[in-house]
Short mmCIF file of C-alpha atoms in Angstrom, two decimals:
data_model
loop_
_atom_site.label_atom_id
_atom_site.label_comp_id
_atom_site.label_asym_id
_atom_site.label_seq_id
_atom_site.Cartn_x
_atom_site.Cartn_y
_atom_site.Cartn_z
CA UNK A 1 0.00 0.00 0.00
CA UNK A 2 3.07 2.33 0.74
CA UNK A 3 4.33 1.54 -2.77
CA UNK A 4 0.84 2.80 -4.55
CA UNK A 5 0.86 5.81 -2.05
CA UNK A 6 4.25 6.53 -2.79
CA UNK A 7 3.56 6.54 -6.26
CA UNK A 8 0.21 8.14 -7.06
CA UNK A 9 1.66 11.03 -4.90
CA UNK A 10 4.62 11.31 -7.08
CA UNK A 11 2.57 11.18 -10.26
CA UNK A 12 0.52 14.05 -8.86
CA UNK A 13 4.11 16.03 -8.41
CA UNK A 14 4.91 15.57 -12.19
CA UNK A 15 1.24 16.74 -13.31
CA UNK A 16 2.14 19.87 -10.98
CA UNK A 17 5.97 20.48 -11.69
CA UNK A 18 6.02 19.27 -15.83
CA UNK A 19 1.91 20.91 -16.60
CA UNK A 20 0.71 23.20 -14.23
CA UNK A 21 3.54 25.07 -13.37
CA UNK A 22 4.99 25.79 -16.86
CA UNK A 23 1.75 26.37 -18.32
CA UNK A 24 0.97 29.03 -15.39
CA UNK A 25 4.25 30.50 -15.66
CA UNK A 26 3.60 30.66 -19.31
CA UNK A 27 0.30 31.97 -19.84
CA UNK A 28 -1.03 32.89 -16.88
CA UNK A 29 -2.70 31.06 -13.83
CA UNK A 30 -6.23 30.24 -15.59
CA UNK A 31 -4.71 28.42 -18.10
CA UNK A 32 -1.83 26.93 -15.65
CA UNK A 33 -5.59 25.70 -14.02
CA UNK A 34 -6.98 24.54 -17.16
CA UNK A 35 -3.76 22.16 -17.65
CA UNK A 36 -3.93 20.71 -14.28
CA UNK A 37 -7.69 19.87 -15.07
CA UNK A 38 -7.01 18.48 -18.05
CA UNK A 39 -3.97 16.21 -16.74
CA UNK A 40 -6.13 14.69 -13.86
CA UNK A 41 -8.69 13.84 -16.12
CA UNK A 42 -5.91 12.05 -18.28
CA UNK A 43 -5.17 9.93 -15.03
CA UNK A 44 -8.87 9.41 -13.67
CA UNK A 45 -9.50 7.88 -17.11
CA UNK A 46 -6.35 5.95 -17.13
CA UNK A 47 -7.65 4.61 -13.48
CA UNK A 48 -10.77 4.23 -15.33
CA UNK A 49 -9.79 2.22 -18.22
CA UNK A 50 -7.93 -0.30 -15.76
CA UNK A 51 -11.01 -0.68 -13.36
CA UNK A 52 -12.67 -1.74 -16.63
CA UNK A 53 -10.55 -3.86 -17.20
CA UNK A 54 -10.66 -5.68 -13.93
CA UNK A 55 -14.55 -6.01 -13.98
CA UNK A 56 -13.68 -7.76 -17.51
CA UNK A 57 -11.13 -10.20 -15.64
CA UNK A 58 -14.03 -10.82 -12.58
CA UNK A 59 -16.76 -11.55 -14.83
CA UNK A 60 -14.68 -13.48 -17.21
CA UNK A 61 -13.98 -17.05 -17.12
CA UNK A 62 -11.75 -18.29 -14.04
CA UNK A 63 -9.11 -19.26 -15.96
CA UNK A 64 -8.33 -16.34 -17.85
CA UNK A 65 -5.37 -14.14 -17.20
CA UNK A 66 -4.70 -11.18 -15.47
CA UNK A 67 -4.33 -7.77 -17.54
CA UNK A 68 -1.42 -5.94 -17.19
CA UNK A 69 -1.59 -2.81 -16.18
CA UNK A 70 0.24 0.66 -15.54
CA UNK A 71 1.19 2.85 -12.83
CA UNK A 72 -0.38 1.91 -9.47
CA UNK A 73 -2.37 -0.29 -11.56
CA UNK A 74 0.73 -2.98 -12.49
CA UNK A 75 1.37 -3.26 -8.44
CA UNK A 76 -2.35 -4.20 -7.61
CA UNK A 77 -2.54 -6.42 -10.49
CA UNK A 78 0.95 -8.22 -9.41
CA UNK A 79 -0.19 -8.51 -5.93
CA UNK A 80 -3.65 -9.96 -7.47
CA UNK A 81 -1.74 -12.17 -9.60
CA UNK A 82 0.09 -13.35 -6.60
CA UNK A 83 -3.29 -14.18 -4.44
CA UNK A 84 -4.49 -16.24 -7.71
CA UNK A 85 -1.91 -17.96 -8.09
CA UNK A 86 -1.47 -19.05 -3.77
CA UNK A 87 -5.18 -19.41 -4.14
CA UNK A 88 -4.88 -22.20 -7.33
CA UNK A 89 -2.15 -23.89 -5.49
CA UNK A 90 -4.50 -24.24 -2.72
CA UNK A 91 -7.14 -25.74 -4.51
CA UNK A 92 -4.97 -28.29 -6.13
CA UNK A 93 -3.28 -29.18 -3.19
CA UNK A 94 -7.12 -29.72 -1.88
CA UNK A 95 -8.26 -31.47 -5.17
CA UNK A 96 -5.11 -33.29 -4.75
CA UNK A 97 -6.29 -34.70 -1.28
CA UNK A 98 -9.83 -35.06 -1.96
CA UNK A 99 -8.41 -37.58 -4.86
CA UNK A 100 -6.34 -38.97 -2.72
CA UNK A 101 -9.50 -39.75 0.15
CA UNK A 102 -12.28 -40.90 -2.74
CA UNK A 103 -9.15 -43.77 -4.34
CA UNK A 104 -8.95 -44.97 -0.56
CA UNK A 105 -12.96 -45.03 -0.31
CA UNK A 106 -12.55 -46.62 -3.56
CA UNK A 107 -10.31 -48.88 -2.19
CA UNK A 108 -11.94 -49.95 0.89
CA UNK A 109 -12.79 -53.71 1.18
CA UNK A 110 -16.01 -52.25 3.02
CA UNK A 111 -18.90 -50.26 0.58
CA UNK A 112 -19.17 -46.98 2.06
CA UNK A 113 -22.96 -44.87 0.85
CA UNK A 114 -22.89 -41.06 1.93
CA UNK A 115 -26.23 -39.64 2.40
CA UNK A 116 -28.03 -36.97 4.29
CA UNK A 117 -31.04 -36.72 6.55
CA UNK A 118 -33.52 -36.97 4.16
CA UNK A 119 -31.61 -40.68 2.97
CA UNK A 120 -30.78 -38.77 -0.36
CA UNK A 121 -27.44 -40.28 -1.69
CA UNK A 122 -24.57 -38.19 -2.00
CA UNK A 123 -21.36 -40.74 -2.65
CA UNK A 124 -21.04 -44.06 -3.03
CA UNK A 125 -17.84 -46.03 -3.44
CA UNK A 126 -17.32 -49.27 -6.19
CA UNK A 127 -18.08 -51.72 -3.75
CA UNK A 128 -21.24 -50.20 -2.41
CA UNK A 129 -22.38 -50.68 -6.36
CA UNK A 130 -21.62 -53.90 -5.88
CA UNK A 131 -23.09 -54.98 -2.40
CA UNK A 132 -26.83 -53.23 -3.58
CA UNK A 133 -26.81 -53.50 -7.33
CA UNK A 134 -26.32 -49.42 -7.62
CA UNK A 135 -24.79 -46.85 -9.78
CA UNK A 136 -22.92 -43.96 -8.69
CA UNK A 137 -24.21 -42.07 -12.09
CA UNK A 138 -27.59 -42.59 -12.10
CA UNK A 139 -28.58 -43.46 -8.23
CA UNK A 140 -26.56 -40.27 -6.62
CA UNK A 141 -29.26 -38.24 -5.58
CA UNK A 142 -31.94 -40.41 -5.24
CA UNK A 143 -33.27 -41.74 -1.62
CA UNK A 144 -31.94 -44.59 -0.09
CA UNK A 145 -34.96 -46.05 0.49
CA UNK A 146 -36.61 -45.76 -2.71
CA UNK A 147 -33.33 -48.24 -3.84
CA UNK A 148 -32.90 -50.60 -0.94
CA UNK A 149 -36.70 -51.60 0.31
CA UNK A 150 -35.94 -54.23 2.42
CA UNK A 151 -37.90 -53.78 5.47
CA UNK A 152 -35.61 -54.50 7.82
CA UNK A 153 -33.41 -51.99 6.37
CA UNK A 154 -36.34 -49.64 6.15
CA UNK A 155 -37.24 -49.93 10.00
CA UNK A 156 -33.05 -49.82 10.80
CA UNK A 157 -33.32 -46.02 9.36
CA UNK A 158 -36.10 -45.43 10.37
CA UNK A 159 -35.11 -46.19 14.14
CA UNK A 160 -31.84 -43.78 13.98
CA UNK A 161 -30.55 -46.31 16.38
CA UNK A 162 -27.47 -46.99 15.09
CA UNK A 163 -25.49 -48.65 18.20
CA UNK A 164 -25.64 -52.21 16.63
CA UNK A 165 -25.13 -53.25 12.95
CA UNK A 166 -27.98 -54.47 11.00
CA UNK A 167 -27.14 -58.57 9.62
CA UNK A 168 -28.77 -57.75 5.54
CA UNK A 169 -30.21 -60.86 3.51
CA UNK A 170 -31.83 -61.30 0.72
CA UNK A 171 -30.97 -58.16 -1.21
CA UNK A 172 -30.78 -57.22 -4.56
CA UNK A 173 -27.82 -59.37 -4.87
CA UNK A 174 -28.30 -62.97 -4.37
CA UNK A 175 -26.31 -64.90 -1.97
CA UNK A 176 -25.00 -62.25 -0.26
CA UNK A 177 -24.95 -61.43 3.68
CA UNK A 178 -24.31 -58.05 4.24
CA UNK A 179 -23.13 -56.48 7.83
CA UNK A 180 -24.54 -52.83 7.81
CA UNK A 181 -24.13 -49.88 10.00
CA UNK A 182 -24.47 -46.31 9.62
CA UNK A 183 -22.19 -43.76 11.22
CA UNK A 184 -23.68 -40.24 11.53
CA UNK A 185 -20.71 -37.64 11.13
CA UNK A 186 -20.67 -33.70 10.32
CA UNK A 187 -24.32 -31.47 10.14
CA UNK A 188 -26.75 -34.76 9.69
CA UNK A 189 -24.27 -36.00 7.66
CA UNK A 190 -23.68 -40.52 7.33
CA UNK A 191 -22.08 -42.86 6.34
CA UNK A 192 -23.51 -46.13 5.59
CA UNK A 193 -20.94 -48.86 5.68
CA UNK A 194 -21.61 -52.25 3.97
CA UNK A 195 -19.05 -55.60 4.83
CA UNK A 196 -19.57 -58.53 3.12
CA UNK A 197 -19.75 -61.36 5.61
CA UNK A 198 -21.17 -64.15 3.02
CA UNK A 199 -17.83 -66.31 3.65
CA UNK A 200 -17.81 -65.94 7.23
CA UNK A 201 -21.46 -67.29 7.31
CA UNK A 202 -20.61 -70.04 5.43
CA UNK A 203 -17.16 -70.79 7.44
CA UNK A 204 -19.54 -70.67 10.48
CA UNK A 205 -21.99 -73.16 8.72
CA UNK A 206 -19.31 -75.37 8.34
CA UNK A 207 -18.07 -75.14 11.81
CA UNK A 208 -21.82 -75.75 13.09
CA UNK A 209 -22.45 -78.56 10.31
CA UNK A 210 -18.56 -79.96 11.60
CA UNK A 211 -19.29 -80.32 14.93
CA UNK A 212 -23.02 -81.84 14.50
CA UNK A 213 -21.43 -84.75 12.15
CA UNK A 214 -18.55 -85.34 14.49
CA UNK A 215 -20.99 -85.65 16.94
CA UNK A 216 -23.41 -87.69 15.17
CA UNK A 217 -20.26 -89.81 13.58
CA UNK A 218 -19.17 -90.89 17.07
CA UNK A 219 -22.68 -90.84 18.77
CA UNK A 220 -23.04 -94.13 16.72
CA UNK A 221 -20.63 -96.34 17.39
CA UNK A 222 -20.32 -95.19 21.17
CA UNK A 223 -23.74 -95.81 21.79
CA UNK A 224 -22.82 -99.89 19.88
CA UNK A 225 -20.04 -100.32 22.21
CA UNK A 226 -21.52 -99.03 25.12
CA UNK A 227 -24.86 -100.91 24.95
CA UNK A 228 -23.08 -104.13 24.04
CA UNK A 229 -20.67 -103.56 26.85
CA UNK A 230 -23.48 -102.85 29.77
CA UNK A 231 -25.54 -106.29 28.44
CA UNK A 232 -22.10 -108.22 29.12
CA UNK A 233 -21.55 -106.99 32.39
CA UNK A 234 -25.16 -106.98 33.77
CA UNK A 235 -25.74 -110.13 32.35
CA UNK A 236 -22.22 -112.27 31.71
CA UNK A 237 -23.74 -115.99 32.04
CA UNK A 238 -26.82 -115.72 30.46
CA UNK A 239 -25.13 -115.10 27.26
CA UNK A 240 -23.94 -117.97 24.60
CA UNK A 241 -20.01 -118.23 23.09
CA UNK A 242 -21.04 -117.53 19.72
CA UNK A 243 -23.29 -114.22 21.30
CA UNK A 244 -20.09 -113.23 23.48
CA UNK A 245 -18.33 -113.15 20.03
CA UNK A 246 -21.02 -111.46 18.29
CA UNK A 247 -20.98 -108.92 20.46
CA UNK A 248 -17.13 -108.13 21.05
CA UNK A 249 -17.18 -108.45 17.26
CA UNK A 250 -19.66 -105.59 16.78
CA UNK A 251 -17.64 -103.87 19.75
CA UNK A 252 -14.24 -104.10 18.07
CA UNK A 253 -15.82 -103.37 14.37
CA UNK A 254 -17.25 -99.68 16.06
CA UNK A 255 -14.19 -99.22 18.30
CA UNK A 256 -12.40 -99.57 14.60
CA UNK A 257 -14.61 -97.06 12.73
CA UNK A 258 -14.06 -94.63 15.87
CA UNK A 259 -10.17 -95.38 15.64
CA UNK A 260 -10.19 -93.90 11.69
CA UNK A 261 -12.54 -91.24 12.45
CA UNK A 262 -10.20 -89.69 15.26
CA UNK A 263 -6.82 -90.66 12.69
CA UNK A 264 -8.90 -88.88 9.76
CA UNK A 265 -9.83 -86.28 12.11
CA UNK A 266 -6.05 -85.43 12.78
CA UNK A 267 -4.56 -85.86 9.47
CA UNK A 268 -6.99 -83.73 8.25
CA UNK A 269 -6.58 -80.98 10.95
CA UNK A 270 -2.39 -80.80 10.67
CA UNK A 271 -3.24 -80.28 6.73
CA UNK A 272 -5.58 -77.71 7.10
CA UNK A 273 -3.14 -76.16 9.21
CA UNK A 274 -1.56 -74.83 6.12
CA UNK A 275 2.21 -74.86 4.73
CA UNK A 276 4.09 -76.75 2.27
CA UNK A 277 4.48 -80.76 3.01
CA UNK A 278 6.34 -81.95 6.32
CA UNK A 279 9.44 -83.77 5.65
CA UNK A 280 9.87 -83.04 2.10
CA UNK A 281 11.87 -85.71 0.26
CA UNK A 282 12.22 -87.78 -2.44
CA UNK A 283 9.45 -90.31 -3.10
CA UNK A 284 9.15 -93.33 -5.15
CA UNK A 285 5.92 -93.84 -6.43
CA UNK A 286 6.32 -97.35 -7.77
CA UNK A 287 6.75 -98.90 -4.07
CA UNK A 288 3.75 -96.86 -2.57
CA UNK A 289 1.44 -97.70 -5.58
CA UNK A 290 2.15 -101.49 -4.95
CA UNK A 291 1.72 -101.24 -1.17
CA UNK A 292 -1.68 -99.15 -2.25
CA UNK A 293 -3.01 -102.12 -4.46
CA UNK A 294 -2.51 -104.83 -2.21
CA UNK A 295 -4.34 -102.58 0.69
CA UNK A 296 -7.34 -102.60 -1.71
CA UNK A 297 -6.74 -105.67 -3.20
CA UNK A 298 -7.00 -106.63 0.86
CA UNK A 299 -10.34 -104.50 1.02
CA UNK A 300 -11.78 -105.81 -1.68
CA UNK A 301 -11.38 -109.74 -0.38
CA UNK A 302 -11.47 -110.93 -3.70
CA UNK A 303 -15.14 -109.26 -4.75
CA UNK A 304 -13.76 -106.60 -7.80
CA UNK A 305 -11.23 -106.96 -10.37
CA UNK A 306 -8.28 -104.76 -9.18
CA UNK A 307 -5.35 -103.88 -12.09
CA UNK A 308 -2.69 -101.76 -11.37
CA UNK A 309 -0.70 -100.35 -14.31
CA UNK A 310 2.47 -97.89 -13.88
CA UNK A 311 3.14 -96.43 -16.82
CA UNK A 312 6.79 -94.37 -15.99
CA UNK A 313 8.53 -95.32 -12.36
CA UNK A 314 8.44 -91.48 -11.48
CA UNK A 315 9.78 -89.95 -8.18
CA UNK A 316 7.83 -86.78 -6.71
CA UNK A 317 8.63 -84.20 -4.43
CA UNK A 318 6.93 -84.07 -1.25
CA UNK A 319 5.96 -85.94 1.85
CA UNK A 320 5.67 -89.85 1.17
CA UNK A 321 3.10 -90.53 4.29
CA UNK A 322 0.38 -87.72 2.71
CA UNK A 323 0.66 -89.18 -0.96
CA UNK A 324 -0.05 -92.38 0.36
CA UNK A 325 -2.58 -90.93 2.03
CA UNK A 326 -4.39 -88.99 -0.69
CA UNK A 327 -3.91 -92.34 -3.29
CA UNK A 328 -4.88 -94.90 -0.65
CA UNK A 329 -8.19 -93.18 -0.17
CA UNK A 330 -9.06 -92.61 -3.72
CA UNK A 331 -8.21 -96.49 -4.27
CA UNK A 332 -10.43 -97.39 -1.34
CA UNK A 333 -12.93 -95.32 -1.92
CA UNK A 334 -13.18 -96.93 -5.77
CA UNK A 335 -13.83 -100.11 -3.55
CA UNK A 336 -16.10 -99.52 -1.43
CA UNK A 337 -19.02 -98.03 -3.64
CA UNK A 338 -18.21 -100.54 -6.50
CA UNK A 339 -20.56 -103.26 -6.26
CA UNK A 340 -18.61 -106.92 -6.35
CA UNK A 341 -17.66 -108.24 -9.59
CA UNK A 342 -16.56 -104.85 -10.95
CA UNK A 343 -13.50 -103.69 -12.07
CA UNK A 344 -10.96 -100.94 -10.47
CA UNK A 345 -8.17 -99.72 -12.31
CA UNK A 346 -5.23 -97.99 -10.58
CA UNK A 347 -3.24 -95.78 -13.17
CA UNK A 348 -0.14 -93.98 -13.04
CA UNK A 349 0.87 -92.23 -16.04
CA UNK A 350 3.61 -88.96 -18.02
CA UNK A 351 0.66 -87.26 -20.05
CA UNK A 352 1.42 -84.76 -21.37
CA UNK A 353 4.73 -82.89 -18.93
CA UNK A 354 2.07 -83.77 -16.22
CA UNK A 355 2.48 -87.07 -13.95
CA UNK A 356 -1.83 -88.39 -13.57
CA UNK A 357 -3.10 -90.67 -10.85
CA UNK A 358 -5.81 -92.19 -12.33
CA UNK A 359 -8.29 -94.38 -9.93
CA UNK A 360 -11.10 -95.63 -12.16
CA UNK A 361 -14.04 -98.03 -11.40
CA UNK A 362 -17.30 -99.67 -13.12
CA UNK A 363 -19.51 -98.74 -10.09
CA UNK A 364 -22.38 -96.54 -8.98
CA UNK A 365 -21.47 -93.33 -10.03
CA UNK A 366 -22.15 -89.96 -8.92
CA UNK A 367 -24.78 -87.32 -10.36
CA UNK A 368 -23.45 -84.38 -11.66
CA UNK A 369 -24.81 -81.90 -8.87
CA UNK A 370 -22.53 -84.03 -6.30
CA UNK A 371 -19.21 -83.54 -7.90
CA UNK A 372 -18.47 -80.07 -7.09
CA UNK A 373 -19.29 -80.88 -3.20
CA UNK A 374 -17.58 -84.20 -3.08
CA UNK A 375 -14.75 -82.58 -1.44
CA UNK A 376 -16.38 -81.13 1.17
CA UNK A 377 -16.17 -82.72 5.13
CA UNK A 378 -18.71 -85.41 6.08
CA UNK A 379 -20.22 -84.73 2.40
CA UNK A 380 -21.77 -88.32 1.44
CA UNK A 381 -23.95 -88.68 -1.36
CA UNK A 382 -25.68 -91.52 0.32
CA UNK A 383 -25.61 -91.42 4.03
CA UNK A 384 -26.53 -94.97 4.57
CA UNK A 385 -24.44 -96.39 1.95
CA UNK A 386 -21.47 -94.47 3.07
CA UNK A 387 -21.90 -96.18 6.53
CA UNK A 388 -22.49 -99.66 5.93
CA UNK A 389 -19.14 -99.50 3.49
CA UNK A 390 -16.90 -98.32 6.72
CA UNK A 391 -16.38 -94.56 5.29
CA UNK A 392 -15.67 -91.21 7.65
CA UNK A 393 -16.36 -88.97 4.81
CA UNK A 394 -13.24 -87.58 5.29
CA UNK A 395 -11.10 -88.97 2.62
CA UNK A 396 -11.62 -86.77 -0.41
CA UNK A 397 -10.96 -83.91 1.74
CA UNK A 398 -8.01 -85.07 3.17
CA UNK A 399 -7.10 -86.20 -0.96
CA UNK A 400 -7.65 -81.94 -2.01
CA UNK A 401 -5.75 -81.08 0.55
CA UNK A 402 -2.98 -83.44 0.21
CA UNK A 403 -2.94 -82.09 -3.38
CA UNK A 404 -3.22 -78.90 -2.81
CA UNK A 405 0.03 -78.82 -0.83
CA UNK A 406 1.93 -80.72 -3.49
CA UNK A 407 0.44 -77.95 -6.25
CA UNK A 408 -1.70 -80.54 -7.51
CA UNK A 409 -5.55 -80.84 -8.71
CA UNK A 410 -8.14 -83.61 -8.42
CA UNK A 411 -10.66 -83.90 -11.76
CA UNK A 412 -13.82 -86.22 -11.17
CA UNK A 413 -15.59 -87.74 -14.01
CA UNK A 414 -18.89 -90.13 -13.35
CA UNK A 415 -21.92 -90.89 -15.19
CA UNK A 416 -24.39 -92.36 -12.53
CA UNK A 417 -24.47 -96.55 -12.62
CA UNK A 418 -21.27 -96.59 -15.34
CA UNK A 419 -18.54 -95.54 -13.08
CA UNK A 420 -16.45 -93.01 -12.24
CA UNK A 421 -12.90 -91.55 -12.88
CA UNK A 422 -10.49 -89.87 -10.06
CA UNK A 423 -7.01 -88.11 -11.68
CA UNK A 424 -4.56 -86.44 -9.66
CA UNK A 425 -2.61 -84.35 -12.17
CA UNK A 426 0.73 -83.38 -10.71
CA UNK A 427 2.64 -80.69 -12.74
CA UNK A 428 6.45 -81.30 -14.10
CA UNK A 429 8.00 -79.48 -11.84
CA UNK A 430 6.97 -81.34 -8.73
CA UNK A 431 9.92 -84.53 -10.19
CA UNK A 432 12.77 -84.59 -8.93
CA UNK A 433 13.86 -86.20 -12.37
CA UNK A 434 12.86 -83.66 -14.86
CA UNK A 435 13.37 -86.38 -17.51
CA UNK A 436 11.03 -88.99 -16.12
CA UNK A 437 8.35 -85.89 -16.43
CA UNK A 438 9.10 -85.52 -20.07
CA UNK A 439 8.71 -89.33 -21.14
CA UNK A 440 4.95 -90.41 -22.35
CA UNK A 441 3.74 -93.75 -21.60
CA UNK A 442 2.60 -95.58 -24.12
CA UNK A 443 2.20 -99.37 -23.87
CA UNK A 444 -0.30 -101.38 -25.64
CA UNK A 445 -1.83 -101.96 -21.75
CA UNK A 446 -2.47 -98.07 -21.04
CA UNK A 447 -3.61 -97.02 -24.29
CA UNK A 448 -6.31 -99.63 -23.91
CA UNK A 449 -7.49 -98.51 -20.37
CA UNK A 450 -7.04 -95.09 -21.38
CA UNK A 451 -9.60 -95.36 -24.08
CA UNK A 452 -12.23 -97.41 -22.14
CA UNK A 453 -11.86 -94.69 -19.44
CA UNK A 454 -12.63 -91.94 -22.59
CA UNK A 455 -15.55 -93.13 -23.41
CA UNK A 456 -18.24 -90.04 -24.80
CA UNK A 457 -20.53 -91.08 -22.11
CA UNK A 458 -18.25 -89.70 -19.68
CA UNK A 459 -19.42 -85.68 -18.70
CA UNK A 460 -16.45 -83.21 -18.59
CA UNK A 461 -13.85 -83.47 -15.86
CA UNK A 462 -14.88 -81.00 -12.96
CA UNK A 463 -11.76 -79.08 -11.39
CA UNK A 464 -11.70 -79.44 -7.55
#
């Protein structure tokens, strides 16, 4: 201010010293007048013509530049020029940050719905799209309720009690179990925050449904062994030799299914338990394979046809006890729903830089909608069948996990009462000879299993 001070009074000096004082000197004091007039009308429409021209720059566009001006005029326009530019840098720095805060709402795993007190939407991140079937384009604006009518959502609002989160089913998205809960912030101001919770249901299922069929697995055979057990000591004499044996038969066959519940139990909790296979080493499959056909060979008792063909002696890297795990209960399990007289073959084969465990029978089959579930805990496909054969229904997910850890996969192929087909498809990398995983086996014995098990009655293999 100083500076334009300093200035305008200097400027007024000059029109005094260099017009009105020559002038009156000159021709007299009326005209020496005259000139001074006419010289501060010269610099009121100078001041003029750059107020104009600063009403132009406000009511322009907010981009455009400042003019330049003269005089006092070029210091009020600099120090202008300054404030715009502090003032843009502002707002960028603020744009900048309010960026920065809608990518992180973008990138919450939580949807996140701002709205006011009238439920009229005013934000809504990606995943709140998602969770209620919304758009941020044409939704923003409209009321909350008008878009999500599910009472219980309806009477949550309405309420403005917003202590507790509201558990949301059976929305515009099926399947989906929502956790909601709004958080009032600013001048009537909330958030709405949406978390998905659909997989924690469903873990918590599982844990329910896991601890009813444990329950119900070992209810059974506890209640055999202990009825048997109180008749024989009530009642010792009355009973014959051949009931005695009955009954410490039937006691010793439950105490047995118990026995591989608990060891099925165990194996499959230290896989579950995650990490790559204890004890990795080198394994030869040959020797397990063998050992695995004369276990179901011993299952069988003579009722199936049992072949075992090994294509390429191959050696794996992993843990030798959880292979023979995972191919011992595939074999078994091809014996015990195979009625007798059927066959089971027992495959191992190179196809294609990928080492397959093939288990393949001519019994009941399974219907498509079971195949994606087969994996699952205590999943049976027929409860009573699944008992009287001696199963936990435990040993197809102990095989996916088993496989999982050695980066394998388990395919399933069955056509209901023509058999089904097991492959465990290990990829090349998992040999410790990387030649033995480049060979193909091709004898005269495999291609002819190979194309009975290919037959176009066979639905497509279903990835587990």
């Amino acid at each position: 201010m100083s500076a334009i001070w300093a200035r305008t009074l200097w400027l007024l000096l000059a029109i005094a010293g260099l017009v009105f004082a020559p002038v009156a000197f000159v021709y007299g004091l009326n005209w020496g007048l005259t000139a001074g007039i006419v010289g501060l009308f010269l610099l009121l429409s100078l001041h003029l013509h750059h107020l104009q021209q600063l009403m132009d720059w406000l009511e322009g566009p907010l981009n455009s530049p400042l003019p330049r001006g003269r005089g006092v005029w070029e210091i009020a326009f600099a120090d202008l020029h300054r404030r715009v530019r502090i003032r843009l840098s502002q707002q960028q720095a603020l744009s900048e940050t309010l960026e920065r805060f809608m990518r992180a709402f973008q990138a919450l795993p939580d949807g996140v719905i701002a709205f006011d007190r009238h439920h009229h939407i005013e934000w809504l991140n990606e995943r709140a799209e998602t969770h209620f079937a919304l758009s941020a384009e044409s939704d923003r604006g409209q009321a909350l309720t008008n878009l999500i009518r599910h009472p219980d959502f309806v009477a949550y609002l309405g309420r403005e009690r917003f202590a507790e989160p509201l558990i949301y089913r059976g929305g515009r998205v099926e399947g989906l179990t929502l956790m909601l809960q709004v958080i009032p912030y600013g001048e009537e101001q909330n958030l709405l925050v949406s978390r998905d919770i659909s997989q924690m249901e469903r873990m918590e299922t599982m844990r329910r449904d896991f601890i009813a069929n444990v329950s119900h697995e070992l209810k059974t055979p506890l209640t055999v062994v202990a009825g048997f057990s109180e008749m024989l000591a009530d009642d010792f004499e009355t009973y014959g030799d051949n009931e005695i044996r009955n009954y410490l038969s039937l006691i010793c066959e439950q105490n047995a299914r118990m026995q591989r519940l608990i060891e099925d139990l165990l194996t499959l909790s230290a896989l579950e338990s995650g990490g790559s296979p204890l004890n990795e080493e080198r394994v030869e499959l040959e020797p397990i394979l063998r050992s695995i056909f004369n276990d179901a060979q011993a299952l069988s008792a003579g009722q199936h046809e049992i072949v075992l063909t090994i294509g390429t002696p191959s050696v794996l890297e992993g843990c030798a006890n959880e292979l023979r795990s995972a191919f011992s209960n595939m074999a078994c399990n091809a014996v015990r729903y195979t009625p007798p007289g059927g066959r089971i073959d027992l495959i191992w084969r190179m196809h294609q830089g990928c080492g397959e465990y093939i288990v393949a029978d001519s019994g009941i089959g399974i219907a498509a909608q079971h195949l994606s579930r087969l994996t699952e805990r205590f999943y049976r496909v027929d409860r009573s069948r699944s008992r009287e054969t001696g199963g936990t229904g435990l040993g197809l997910a102990i095989v996916k996990h088993v496989l999982t850890r050695h980066h394998a996969t388990l395919e399933i192929e069955s056509t209901p009462g023509k058999g089904s087909r097991f492959t465990a498809r290990f990829p090349g990398y998992c040999f410790r000879d990387s030649g033995s995983a480049s060979r193909e086996a091709d004898p005269l014995e495999i291609r002819s299993i190979v194309k009975q098990l290919q037959e176009p009655d066979l639905p497509g293999a279903v990835g587990i």
